[in-house]
Coordinates of C-alpha atoms in Angstrom, one line a residue:
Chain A
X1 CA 23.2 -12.9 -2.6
X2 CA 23.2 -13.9 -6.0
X3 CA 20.0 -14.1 -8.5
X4 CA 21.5 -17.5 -9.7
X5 CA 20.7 -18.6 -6.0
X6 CA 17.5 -17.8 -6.8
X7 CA 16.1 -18.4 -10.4
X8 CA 17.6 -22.1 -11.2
X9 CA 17.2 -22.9 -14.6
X10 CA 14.6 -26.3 -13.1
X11 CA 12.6 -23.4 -11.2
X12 CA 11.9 -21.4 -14.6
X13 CA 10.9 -24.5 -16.3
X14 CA 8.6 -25.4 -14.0
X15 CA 7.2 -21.3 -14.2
X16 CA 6.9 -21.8 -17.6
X17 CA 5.7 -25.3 -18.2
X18 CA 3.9 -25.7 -14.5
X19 CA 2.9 -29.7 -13.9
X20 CA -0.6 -30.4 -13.1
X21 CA -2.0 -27.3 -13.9
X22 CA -6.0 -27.7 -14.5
X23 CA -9.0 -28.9 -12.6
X24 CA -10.5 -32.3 -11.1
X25 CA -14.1 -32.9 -10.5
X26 CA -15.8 -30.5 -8.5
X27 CA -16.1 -33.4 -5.1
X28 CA -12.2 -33.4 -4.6
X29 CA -10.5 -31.2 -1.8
X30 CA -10.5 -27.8 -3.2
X31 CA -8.3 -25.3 -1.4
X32 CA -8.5 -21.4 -2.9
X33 CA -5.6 -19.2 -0.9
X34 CA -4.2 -16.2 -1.8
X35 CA -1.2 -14.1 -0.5
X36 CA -2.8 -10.7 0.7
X37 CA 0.4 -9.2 0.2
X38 CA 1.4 -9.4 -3.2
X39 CA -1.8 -10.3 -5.0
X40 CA -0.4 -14.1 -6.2
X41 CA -3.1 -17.1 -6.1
X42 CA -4.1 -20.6 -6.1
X43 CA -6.6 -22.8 -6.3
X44 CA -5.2 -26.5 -5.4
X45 CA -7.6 -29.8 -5.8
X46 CA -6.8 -32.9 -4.2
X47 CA -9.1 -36.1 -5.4
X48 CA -8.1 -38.3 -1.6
X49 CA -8.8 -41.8 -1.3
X50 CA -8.1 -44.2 1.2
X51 CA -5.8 -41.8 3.0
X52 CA -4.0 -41.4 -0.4
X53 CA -3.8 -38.6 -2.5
X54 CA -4.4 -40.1 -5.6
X55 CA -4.6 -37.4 -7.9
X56 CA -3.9 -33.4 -7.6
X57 CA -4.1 -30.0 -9.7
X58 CA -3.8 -26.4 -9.1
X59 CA -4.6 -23.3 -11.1
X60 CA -2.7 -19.8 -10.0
X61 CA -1.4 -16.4 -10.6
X62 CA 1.9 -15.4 -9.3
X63 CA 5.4 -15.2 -9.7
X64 CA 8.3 -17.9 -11.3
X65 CA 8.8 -18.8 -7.7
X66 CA 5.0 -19.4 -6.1
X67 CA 4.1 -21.3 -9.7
X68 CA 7.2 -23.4 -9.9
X69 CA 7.0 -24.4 -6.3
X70 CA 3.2 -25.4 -6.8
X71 CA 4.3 -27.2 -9.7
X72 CA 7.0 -28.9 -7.7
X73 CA 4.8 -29.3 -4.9
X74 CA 1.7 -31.3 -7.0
X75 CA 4.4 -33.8 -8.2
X76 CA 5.9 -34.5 -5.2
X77 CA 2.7 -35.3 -3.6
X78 CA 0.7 -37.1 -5.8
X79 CA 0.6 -41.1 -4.6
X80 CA 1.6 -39.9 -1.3
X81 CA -0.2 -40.8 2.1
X82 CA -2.1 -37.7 3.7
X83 CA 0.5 -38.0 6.8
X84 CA 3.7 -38.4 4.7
X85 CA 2.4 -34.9 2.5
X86 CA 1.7 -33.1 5.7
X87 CA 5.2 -34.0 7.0
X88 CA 6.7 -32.6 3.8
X89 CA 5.4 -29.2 4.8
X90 CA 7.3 -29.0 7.6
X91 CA 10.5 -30.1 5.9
X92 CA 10.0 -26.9 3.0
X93 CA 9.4 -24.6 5.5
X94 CA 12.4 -25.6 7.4
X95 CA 14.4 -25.3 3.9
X96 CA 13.1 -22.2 2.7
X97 CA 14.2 -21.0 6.0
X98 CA 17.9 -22.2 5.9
X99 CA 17.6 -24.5 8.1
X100 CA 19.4 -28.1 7.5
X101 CA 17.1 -30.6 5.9
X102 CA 18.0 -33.8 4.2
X103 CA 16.9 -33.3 1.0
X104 CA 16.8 -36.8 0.5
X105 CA 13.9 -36.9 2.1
X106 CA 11.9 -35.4 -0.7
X107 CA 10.2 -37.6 -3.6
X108 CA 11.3 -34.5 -5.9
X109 CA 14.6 -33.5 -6.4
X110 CA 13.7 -30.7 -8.2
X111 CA 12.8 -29.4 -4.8
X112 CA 16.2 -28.8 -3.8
X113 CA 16.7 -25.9 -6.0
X114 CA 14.0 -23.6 -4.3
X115 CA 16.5 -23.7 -0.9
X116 CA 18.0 -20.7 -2.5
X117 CA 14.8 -18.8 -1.4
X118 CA 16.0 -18.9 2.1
X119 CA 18.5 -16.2 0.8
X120 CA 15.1 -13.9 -0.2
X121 CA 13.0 -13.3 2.6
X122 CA 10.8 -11.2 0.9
X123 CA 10.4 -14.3 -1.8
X124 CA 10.0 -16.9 0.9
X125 CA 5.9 -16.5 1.1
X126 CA 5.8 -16.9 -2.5
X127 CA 7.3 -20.3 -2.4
X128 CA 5.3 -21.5 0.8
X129 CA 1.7 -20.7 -0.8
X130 CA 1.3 -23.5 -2.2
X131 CA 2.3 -25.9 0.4
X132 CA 0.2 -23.9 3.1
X133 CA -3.0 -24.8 0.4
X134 CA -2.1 -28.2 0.3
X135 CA -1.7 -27.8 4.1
X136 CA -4.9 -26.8 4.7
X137 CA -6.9 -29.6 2.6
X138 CA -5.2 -32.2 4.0
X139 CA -5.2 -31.7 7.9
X140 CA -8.7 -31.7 9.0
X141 CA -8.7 -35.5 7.2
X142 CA -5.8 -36.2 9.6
X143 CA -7.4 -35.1 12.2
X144 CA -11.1 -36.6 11.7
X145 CA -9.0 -39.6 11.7
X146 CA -7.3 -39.6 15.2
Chain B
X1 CA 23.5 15.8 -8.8
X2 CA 20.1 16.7 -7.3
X3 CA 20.5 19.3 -4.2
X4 CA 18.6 17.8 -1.6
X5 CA 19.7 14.1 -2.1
X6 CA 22.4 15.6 0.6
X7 CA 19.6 15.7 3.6
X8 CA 19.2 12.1 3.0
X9 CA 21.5 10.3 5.3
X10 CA 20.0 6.7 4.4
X11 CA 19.9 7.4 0.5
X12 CA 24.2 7.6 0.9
X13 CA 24.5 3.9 1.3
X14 CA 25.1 0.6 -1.0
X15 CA 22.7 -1.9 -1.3
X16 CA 23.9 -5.2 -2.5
X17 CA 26.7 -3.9 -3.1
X18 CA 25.4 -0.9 -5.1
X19 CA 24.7 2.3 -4.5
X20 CA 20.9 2.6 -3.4
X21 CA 18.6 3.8 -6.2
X22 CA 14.8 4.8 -3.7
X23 CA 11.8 4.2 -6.2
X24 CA 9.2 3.2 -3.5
X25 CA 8.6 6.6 -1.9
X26 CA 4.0 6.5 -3.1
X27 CA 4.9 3.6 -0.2
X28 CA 6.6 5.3 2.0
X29 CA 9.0 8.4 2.2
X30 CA 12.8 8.8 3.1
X31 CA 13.4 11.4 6.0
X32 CA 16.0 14.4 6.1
X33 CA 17.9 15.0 8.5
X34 CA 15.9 18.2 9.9
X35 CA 13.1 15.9 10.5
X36 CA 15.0 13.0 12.0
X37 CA 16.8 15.7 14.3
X38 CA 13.9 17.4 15.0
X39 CA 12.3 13.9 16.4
X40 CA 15.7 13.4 18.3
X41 CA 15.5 17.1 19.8
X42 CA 12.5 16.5 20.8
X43 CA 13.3 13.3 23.0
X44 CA 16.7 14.1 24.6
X45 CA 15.1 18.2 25.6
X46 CA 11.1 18.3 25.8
X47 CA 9.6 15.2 26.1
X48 CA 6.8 14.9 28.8
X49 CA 2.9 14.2 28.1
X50 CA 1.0 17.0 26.7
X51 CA -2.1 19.3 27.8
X52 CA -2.5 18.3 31.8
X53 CA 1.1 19.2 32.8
X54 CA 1.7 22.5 35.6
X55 CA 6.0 21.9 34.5
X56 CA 8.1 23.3 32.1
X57 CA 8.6 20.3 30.0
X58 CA 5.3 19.8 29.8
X59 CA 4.2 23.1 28.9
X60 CA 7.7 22.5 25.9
X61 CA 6.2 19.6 25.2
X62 CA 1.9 21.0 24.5
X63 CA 3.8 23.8 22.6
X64 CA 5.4 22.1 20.4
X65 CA 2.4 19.5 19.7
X66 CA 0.1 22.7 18.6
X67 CA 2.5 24.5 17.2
X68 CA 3.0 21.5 14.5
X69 CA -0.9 21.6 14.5
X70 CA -0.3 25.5 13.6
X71 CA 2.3 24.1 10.7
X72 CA -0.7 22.1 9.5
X73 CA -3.4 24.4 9.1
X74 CA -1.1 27.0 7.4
X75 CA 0.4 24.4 5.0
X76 CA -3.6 23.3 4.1
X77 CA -4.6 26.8 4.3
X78 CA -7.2 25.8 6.7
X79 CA -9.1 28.3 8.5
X80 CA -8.7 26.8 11.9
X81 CA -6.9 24.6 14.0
X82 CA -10.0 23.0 15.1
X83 CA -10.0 21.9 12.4
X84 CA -7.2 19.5 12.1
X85 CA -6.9 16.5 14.0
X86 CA -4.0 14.2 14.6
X87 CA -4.4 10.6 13.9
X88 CA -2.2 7.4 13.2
X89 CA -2.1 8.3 9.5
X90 CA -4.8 8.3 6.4
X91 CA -6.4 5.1 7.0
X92 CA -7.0 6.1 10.7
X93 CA -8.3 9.3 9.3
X94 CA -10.6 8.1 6.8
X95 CA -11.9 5.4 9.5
X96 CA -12.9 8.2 11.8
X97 CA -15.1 9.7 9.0
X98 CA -16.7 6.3 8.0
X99 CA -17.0 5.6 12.0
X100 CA -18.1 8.6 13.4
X101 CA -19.6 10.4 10.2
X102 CA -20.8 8.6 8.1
X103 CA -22.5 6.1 10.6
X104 CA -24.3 8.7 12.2
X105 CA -26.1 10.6 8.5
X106 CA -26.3 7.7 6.2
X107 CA -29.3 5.4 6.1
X108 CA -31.3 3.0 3.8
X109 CA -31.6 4.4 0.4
X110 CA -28.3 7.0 0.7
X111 CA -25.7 6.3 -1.0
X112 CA -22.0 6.6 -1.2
X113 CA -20.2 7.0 -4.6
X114 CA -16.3 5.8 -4.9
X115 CA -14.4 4.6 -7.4
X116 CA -12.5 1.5 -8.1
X117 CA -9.4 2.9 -8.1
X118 CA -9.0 3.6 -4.4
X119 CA -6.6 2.3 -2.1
X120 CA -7.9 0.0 -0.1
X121 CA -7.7 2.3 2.7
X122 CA -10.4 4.7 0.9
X123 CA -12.7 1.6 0.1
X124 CA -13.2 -0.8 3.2
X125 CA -14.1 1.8 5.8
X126 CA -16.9 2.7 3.2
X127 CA -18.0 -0.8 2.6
X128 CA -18.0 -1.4 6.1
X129 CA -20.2 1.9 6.7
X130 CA -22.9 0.7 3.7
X131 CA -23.1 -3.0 5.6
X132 CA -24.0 -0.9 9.0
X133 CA -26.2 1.7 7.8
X134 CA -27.7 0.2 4.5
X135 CA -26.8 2.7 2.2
X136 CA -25.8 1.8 -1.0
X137 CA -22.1 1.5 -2.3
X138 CA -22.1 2.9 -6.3
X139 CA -18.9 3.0 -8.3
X140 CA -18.6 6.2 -10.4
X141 CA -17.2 4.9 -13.9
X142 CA -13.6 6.0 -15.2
X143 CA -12.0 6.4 -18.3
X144 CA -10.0 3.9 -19.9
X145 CA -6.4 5.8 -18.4
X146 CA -8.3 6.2 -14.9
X147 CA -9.2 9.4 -15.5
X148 CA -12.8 11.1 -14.8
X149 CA -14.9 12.5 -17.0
X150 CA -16.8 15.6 -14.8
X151 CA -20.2 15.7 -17.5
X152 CA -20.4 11.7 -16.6
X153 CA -19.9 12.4 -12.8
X154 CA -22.6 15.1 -12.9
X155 CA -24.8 12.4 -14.3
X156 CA -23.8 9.8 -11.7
X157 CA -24.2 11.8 -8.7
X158 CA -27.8 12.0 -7.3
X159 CA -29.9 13.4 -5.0
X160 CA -29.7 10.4 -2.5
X161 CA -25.6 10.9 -2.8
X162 CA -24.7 11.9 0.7
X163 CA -21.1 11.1 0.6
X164 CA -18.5 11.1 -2.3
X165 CA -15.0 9.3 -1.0
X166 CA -12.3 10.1 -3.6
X167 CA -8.3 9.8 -4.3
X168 CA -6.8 13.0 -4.7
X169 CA -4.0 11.7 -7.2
X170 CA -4.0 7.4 -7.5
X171 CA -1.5 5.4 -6.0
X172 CA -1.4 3.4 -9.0
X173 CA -2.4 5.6 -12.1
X174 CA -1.1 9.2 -10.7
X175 CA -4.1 10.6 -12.0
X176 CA -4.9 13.7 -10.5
X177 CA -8.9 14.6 -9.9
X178 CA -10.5 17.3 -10.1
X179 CA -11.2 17.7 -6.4
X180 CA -12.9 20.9 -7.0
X181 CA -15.0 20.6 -9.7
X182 CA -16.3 17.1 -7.7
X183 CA -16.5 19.2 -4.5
X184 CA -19.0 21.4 -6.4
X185 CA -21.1 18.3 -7.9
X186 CA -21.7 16.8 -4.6
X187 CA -22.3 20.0 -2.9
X188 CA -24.9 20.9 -5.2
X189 CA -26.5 17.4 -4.8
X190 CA -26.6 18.5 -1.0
X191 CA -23.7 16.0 0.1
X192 CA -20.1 16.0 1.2
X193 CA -16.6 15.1 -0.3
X194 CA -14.1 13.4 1.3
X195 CA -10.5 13.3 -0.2
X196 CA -8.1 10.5 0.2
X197 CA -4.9 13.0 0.0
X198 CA -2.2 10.6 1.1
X199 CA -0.2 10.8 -2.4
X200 CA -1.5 14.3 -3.0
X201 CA -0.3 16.5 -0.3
X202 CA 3.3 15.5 -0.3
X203 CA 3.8 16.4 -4.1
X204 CA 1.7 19.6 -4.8
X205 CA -0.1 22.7 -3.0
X206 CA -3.3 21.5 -1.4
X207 CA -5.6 24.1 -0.4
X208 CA -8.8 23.1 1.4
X209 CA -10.3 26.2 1.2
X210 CA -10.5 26.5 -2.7
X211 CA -11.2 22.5 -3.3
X212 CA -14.2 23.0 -0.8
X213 CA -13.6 19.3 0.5
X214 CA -15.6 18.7 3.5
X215 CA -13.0 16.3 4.7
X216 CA -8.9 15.9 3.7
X217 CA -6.9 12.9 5.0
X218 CA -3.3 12.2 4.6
X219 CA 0.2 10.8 6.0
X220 CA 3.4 12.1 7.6
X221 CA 5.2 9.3 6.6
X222 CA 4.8 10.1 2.5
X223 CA 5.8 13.7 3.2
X224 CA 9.4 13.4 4.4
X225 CA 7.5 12.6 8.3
X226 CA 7.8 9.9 10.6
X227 CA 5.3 6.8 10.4
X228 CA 2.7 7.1 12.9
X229 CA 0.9 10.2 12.3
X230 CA -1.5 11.7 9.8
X231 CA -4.1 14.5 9.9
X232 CA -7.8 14.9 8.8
X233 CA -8.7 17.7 7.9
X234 CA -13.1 18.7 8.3
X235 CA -15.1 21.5 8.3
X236 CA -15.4 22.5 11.5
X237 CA -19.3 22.5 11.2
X238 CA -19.3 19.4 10.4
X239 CA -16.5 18.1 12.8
X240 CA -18.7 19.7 15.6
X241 CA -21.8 17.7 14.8
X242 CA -19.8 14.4 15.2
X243 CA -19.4 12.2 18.3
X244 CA -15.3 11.2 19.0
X245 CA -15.2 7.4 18.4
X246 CA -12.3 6.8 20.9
X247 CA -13.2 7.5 24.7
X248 CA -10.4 8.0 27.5
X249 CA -8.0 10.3 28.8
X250 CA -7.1 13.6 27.3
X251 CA -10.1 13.9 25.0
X252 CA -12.9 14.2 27.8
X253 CA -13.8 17.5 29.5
X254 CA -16.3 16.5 32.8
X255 CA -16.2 13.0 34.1
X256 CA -19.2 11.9 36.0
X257 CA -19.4 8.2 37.1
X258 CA -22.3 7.4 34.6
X259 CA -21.7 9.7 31.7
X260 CA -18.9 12.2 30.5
X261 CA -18.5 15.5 28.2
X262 CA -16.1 16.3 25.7
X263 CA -13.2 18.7 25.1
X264 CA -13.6 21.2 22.5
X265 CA -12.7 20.1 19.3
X266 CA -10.2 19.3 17.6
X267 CA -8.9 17.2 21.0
X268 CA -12.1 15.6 21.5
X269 CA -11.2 13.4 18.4
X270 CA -7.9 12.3 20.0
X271 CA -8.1 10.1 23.0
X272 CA -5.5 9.2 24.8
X273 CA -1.6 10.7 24.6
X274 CA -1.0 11.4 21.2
X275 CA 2.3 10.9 19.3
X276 CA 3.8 14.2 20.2
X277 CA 7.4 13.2 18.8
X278 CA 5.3 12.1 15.3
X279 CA 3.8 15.4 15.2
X280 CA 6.8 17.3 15.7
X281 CA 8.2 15.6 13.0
X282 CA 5.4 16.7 11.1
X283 CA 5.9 20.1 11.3
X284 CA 9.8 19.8 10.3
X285 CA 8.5 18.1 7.3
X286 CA 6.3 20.5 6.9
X287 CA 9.3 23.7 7.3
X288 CA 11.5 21.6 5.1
X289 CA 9.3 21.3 2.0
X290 CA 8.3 24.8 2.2
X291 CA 12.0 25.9 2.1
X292 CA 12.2 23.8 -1.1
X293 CA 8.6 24.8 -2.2
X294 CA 5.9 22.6 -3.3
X295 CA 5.2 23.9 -6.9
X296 CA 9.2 23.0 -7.3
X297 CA 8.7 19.5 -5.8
X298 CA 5.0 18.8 -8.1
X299 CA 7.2 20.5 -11.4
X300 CA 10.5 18.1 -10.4
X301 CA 8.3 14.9 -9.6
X302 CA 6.5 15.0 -12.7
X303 CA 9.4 16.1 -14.6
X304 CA 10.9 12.2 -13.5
X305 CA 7.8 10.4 -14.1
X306 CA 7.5 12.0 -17.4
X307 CA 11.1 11.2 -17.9
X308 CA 10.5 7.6 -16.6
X309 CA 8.0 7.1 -18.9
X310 CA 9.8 8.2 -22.0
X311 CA 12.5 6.1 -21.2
X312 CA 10.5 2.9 -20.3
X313 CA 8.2 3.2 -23.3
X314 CA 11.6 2.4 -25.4
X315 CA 12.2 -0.8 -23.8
X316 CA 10.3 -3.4 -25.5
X317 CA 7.6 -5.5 -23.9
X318 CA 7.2 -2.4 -21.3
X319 CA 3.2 -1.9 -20.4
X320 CA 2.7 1.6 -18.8
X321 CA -0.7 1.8 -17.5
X322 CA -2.4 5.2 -16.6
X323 CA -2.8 8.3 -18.1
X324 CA 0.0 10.5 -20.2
X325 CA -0.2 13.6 -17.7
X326 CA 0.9 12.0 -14.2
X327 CA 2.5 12.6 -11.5
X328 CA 5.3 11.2 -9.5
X329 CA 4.5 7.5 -10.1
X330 CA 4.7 4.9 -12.8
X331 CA 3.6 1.8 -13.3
X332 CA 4.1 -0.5 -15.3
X333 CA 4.7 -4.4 -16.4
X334 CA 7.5 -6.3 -18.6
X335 CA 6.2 -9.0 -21.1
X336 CA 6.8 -12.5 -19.5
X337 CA 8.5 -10.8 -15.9
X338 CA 6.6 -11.7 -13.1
X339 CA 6.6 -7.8 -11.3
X340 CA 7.4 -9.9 -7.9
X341 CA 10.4 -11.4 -10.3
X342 CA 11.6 -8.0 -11.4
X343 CA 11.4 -6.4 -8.2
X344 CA 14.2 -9.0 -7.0
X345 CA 16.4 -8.5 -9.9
X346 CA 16.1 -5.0 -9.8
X347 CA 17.0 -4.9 -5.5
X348 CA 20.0 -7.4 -6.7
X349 CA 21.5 -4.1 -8.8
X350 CA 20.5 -1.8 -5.7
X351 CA 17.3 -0.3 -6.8
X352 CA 13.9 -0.3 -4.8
X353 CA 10.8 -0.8 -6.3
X354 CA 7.5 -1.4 -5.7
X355 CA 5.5 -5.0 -6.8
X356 CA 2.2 -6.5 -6.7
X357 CA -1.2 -5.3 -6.4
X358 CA -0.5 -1.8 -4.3
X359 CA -3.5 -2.3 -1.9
X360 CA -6.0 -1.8 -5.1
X361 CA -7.0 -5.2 -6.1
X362 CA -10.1 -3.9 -8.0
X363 CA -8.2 -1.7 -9.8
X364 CA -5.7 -4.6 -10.8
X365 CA -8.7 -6.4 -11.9
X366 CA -10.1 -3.5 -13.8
X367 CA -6.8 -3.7 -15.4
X368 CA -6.7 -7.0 -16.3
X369 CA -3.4 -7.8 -14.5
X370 CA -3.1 -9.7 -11.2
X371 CA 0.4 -7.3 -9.9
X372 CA 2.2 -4.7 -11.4
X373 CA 5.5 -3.0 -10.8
X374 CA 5.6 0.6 -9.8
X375 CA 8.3 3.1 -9.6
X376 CA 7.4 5.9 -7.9
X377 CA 9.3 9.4 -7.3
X378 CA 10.3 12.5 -4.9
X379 CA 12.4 15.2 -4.8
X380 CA 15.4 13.8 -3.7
X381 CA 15.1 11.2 -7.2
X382 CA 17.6 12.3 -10.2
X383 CA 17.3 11.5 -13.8
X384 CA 20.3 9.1 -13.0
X385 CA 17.9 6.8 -10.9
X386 CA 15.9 6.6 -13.7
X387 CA 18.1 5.4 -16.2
X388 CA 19.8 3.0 -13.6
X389 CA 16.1 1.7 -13.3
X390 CA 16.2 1.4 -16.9
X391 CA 19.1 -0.7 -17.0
X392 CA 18.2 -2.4 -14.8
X393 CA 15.1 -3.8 -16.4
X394 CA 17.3 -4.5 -19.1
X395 CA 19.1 -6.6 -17.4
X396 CA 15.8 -8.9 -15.7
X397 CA 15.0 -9.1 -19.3
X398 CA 18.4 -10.8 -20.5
X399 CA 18.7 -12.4 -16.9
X400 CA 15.2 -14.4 -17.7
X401 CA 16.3 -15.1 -21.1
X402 CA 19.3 -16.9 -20.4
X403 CA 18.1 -19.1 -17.0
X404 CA 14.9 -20.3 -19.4

């Protein structure tokens, strides 16, 4: 294993300058998670209209790879439809795993570079935090609806 | 080259392609191979269930189960073997207390003192026994450095205090209270003391005798034992005024249809068959830090994290938290390394350390930091781990600089 696997110069530029960090109004989906294991955080707001998730911000605490993959995460998803975000769970969990995914598949390239998580297992919870918040706002909209 | 790093079979490895540096052992200990064989010898010659069986291995097997209780008392200087009573380790322990104890004396208007640098272990079984009986959780206040000023404590501690729960040395500070001293305070306020001893008893001489706790809890696995087994220690007046809080086989001692007696203590507090291999292990834990010698082992482990924390405090953007006098742990954080971060750079050179909130989130908070990193030491550690920790930090810091 190799750290360069790991820390990719886009993954440390997204720790340090994290995309929509801040708040939204107080009405929008508000998700707070934390990983009981290593003490990292988020709170992730989604404003949801029309089935679309129009705008979305987080706030955290944690490490270069749970910031940078919520940071990743909020720009991927923003314009998306609920269903096609909730599908994009399932395709970074299969990645962080090291399972095949097509990478094309994701609005974000940037994306791409957390794969090399799959080579940390004790890093891969840090990167699936903030998908699991997202997650969690978004599917009991999907399900009210079928 | 440090003597006993020899008994360590798993320390003689590479990890990552370097050789293994162990810096996690406040988390959990490595074993020697006395204990390990010990375990083993125990399986392939005496194994069979203890206390009900007419045979011979059965009659091996009870033996050697109280004899390790025997190992026990004499390594606490306890004055009885009633009272010490195997459980699944310190949090099992320190449950029993808050289950069976504490649930039974406290009521509305008691209250039970803590601080907020426990483990969690030391802190939710008391929250949980304030929610059932409606006494009052109160935080006795610390010093800057974690440490605790006695004249304050005295001041703290009231009449309506009928149960002070304390960490013998932190987890995360390695300060070291003064058990006895506290022990006195309570008593005189007419309650008990229990002590959270799970990072005390493996590095220093505990006598329970002359710290007058009224109850001691702590882990094999810390101590060079297997995972599985701890002990708590209590008075044994006070251990016979409390009801078991685990009902089945090998604790009872008449069994009517509609009701049941107890055995005598301390094996009405253990239901069930116990982990006989666990405790054998124990007790070879036990032999094998008395043939190093635990004032050699408390001098040696605060001889490293003395050392540690010389060398770290020359690295800049190092933040050492805790007090100056410590003992075998150190933690710390590195100016714009994530601990999590570190941690992985530091397992890519070989070296295991510990990182994030060490199962004491209000003391995180009280610090100001969400996670740290923590090295933490034993005897089989050398100054050499040390400055291969140090290097290694050195080299997260120029790793981070050049990927950003």
């Amino acid at each position: 294993m190799s750290l360069d696997d790991l820390y990719r110069r886009v993954i440390m530029d997204h720790y340090q300058n994290p995309r929509n960090k801040g708040r939204l109004e107080d009405d929008a989906v508000t998700v707070d998670l934390n990983n009981p294991t290593c003490g990292d955080r988020i709170s992730l707001q989604m404003r949801i209209k029309d089935d679309t998730i129009e705008d979305v911000k987080f706030l955290g605490e944690g490490c270069s790879i749970s910031i940078a993959s919520a940071s990743m995460m909020t720009q991927a998803i923003k314009g998306l439809k609920v269903e096609e975000a909730l599908s994009l769970v399932h395709l970074f969990s299969q990645m962080v795993q090291g399972e095949e995914v097509d990478f094309e598949r994701f609005p974000l390239e940037d994306i791409e570079a957390l794969s090399g998580v799959s080579k940390f297992p004790a890093r891969i919870r840090c990167a699936t935090l903030a998908w699991k918040a997202m997650k969690e706002g978004i599917q009991p909209l999907v399900e009210n609806d079928s | 080259m440090n003597p006993y790093v020899k008994d360590f079979p798993i320390l003689d490895q590479k990890v990552n392609g370097r050789p293994l540096v162990y810096l996690d052992s406040a988390a959990s200990s490595q074993k020697p191979i006395q204990v390990i064989e010990a375990v083993e010898s125990y399986y392939k010659e005496i194994n069979a269930n203890v206390h009900r069986g007419v045979h011979t291995l059965a009659a091996k097997a009870t033996d050697a189960y109280e004899g390790a209780r025997e190992k026990v008392r004499s390594f606490l200087h306890a004055a009885s073997t009633k009272e010490i009573i195997f459980t699944r380790g310190t949090t099992t322990a320190l449950n029993l207390v808050a289950l069976s104890y504490a649930r039974a004396k406290l009521k509305e208007g008691d209250e039970i003192v803590t601080t907020y640098a426990e483990h969690h272990s030391n802190l939710i079984p008391w929250q949980q026994a304030a929610k059932a009986t409606g006494a009052k959780l109160r935080y006795l206040p610390l010093e800057p450095d974690g440490t605790l000023d006695l004249a304050k404590a005295e001041e703290f501690l009231t009449e309506r205090t009928k149960l002070l729960a304390i960490g013998h040395v932190s987890n995360v500070l390695g300060t070291v209270h003064p058990i006895r001293e506290l022990a006195a305070l309570v008593h005189a306020k007419g309650g008990v003391i229990v002590v959270d001893a799970a990072q005390s008893v493996p590095h220093m001489k505990v006598n329970v005798q002359e710290l007058d706790c009224d109850f001691l809890a702590f882990s094999a696995h810390k101590m060079t034992g297997p995972t599985g087994i701890g002990v708590l220690y209590g008075k044994q007046e006070l251990l016979e005024e409390m009801e078991p809080v685990e009902f089945g086989g090998e604790m009872i001692d008449h069994v009517d249809l509609y009701d049941a007696t107890w055995k005598e203590l301390p094996w009405k507090f253990e239901g069930g068959t116990p982990i006989i291999a666990g405790a054998v292990g124990l007790g070879a834990a036990i032999d094998y830090l008395e043939s190093i010698g635990m004032d050699w082992i408390q001098q040696y482990d605060e001889k490293l994290a003395t050392y540690a924390q010389e060398q770290l405090e020359q690295i800049d953007g190092v933040t050492i938290y805790g007090p100056k006098h410590r003992t075998g742990v150190v933690t710390f954080n590195v100016e714009g390394i994530h601990p999590h971060d570190l941690a992985t750079v530091l397992d890519s050179e070989g070296i295991a350390i510990r990182a994030g909130h060490h199962c004491a989130q209000p003391l995180m908070r009280q610090l100001g930091v969400s996670a740290t990193a923590r090295a933490s030491f034993y005897l089989y550690n050398s100054e050499e781990d040390i400055e291969r920790l140090v290097k290694g930090i050195q080299k997260a810091k120029e790793f981070f600089k050049n990927v950003t």
